[in-house]
PDB file of C-alpha atoms in Angstrom:
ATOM      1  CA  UNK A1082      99.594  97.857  89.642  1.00  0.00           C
ATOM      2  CA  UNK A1083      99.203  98.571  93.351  1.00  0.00           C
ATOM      3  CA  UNK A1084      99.506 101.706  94.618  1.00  0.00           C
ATOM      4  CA  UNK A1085     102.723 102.728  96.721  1.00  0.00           C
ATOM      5  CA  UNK A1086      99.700 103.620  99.791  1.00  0.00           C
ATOM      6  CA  UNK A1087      98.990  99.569  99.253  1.00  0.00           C
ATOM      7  CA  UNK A1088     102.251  98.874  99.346  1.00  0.00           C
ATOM      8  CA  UNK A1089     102.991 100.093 102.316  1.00  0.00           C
ATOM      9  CA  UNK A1090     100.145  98.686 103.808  1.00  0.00           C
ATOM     10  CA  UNK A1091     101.716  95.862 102.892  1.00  0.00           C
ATOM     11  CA  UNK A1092     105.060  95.964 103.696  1.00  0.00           C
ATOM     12  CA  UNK A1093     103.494  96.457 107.611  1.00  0.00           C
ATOM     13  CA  UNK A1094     102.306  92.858 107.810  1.00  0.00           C
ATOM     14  CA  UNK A1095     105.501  91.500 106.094  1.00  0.00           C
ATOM     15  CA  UNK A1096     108.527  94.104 106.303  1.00  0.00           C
ATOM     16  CA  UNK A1097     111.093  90.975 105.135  1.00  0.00           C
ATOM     17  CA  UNK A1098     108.959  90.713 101.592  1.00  0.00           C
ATOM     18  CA  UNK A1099     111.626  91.210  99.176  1.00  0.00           C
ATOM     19  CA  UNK A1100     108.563  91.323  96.435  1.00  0.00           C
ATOM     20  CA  UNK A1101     107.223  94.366  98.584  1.00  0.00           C
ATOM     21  CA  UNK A1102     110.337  96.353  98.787  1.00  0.00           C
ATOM     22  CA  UNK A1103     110.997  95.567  95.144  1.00  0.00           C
ATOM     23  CA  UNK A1104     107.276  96.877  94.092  1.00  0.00           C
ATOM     24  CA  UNK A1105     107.663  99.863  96.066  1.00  0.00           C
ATOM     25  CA  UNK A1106     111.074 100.600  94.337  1.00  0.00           C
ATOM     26  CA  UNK A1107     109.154 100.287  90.875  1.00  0.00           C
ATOM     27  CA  UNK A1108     106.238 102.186  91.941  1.00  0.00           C
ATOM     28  CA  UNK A1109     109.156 105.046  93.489  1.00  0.00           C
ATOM     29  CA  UNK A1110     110.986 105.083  90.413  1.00  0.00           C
ATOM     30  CA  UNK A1111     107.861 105.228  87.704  1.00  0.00           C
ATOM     31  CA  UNK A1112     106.783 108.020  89.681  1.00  0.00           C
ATOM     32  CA  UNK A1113     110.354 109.547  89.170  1.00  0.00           C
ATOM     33  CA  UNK A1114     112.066 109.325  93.166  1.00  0.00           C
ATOM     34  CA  UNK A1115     114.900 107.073  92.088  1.00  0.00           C
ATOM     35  CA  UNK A1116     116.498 108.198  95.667  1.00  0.00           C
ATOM     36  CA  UNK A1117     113.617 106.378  97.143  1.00  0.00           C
ATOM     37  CA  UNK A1118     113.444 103.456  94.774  1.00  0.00           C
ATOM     38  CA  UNK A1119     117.296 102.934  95.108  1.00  0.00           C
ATOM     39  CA  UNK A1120     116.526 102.717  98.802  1.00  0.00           C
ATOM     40  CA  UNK A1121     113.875 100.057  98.483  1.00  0.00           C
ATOM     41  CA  UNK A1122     115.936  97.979  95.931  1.00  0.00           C
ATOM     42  CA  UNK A1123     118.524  97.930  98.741  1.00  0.00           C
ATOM     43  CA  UNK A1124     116.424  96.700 101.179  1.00  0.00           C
ATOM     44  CA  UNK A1125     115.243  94.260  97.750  1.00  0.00           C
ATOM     45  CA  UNK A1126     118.895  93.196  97.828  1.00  0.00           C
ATOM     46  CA  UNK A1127     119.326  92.945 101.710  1.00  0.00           C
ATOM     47  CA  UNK A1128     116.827  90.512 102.539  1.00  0.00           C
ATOM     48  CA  UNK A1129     117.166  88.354  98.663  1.00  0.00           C
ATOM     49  CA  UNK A1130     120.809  89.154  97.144  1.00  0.00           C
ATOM     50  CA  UNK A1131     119.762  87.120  94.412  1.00  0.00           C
ATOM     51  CA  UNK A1132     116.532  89.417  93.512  1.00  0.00           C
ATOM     52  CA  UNK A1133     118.157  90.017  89.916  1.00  0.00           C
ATOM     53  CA  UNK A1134     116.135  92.648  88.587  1.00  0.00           C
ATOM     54  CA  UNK A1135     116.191  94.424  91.918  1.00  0.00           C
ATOM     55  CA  UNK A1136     119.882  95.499  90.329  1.00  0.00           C
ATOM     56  CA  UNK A1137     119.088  96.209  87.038  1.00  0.00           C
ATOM     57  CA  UNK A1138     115.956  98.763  88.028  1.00  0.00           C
ATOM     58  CA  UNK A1139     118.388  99.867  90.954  1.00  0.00           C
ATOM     59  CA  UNK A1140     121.348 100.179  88.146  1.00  0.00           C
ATOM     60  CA  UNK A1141     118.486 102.361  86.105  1.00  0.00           C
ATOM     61  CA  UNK A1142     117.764 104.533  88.801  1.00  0.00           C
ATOM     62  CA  UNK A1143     121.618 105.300  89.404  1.00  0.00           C
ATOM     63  CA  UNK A1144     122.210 106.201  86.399  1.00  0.00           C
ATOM     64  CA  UNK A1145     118.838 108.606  86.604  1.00  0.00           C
ATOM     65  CA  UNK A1146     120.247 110.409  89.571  1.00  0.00           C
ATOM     66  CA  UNK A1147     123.848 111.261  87.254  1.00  0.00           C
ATOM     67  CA  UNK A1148     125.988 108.443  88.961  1.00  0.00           C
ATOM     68  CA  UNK A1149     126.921 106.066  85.724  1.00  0.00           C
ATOM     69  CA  UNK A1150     129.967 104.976  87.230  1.00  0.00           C
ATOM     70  CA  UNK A1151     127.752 103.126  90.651  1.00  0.00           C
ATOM     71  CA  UNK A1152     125.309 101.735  87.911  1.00  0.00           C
ATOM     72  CA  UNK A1153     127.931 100.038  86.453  1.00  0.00           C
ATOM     73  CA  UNK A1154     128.964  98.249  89.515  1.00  0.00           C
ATOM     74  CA  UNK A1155     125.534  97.431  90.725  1.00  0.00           C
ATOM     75  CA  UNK A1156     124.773  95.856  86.894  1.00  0.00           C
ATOM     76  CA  UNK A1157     128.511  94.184  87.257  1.00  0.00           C
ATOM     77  CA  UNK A1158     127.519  92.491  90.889  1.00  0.00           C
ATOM     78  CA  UNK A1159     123.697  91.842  89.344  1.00  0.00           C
ATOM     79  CA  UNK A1160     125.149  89.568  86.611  1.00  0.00           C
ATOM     80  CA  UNK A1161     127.464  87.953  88.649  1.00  0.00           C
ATOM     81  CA  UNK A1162     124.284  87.475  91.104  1.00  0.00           C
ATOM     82  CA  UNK A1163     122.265  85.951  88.647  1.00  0.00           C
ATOM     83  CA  UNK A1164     125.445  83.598  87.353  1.00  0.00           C
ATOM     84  CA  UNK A1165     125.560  82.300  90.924  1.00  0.00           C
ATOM     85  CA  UNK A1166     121.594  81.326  90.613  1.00  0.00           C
ATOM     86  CA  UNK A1167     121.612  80.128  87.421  1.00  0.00           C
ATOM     87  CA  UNK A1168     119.531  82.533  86.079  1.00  0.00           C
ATOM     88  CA  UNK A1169     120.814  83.008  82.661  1.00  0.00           C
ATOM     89  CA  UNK A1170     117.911  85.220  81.637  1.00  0.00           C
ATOM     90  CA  UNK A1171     118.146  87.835  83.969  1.00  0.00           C
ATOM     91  CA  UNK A1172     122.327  87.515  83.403  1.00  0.00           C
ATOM     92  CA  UNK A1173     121.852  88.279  79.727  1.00  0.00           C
ATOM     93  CA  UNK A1174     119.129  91.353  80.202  1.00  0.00           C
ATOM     94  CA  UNK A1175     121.747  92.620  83.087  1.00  0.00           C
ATOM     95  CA  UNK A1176     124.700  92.478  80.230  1.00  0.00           C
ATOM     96  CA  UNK A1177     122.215  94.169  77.850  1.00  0.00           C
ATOM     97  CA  UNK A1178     122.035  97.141  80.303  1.00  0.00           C
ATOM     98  CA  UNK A1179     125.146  96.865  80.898  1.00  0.00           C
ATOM     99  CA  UNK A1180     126.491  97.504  76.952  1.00  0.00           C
ATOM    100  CA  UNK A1181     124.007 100.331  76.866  1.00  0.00           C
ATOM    101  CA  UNK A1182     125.366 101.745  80.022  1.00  0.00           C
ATOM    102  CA  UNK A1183     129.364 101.683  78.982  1.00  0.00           C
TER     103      UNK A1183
END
């Protein structure tokens, strides 16, 4: 896995890489600053609304910080995100969270 130093390094050549911002968020929230990975799944979300998984990890790291009720929503918009694209895989692991979440 790169390193949040690489990407950074990075994100300054490209700052509209969703794939960037969404690394960075993982990278943020295995090293246990979910404020700053909810912050880069944002900007995930901003620039790709359909970056699926950028709402479950985001979801995760709300519910991390004490704030169940905001995970929730974010898994709620996530599945309805990935019904829009078709993407029935990330749909079902979004209502998965979402069961464990409730």
């Amino acid at each position: 896995m790169p390193t949040i130093e690489q990407l950074e390094k990075l994100l300054a050549l490209d700052p509209n890489d969703p794939f960037v911002h969404y690394g960075l968020g993982q990278e943020h929230a295995n090293a246990g600053d979910h404020t700053k990975a909810i912050e880069c799944y944002d900007q995930t979300l901003a620039l790709d609304p359909v970056y699926c998984y950028a709402y479950f990890f985001k979801a995760q790291s709300l519910n991390e910080l004490g704030h169940p009720d905001q995970a929730i929503e974010c898994v709620k918009l996530g599945i309805t995100k990935a019904r829009e694209s078709n993407d029935m895989h990330a749909a079902s692991e979004l209502a998965g969270l979402l069961d464990e979440l409730e």
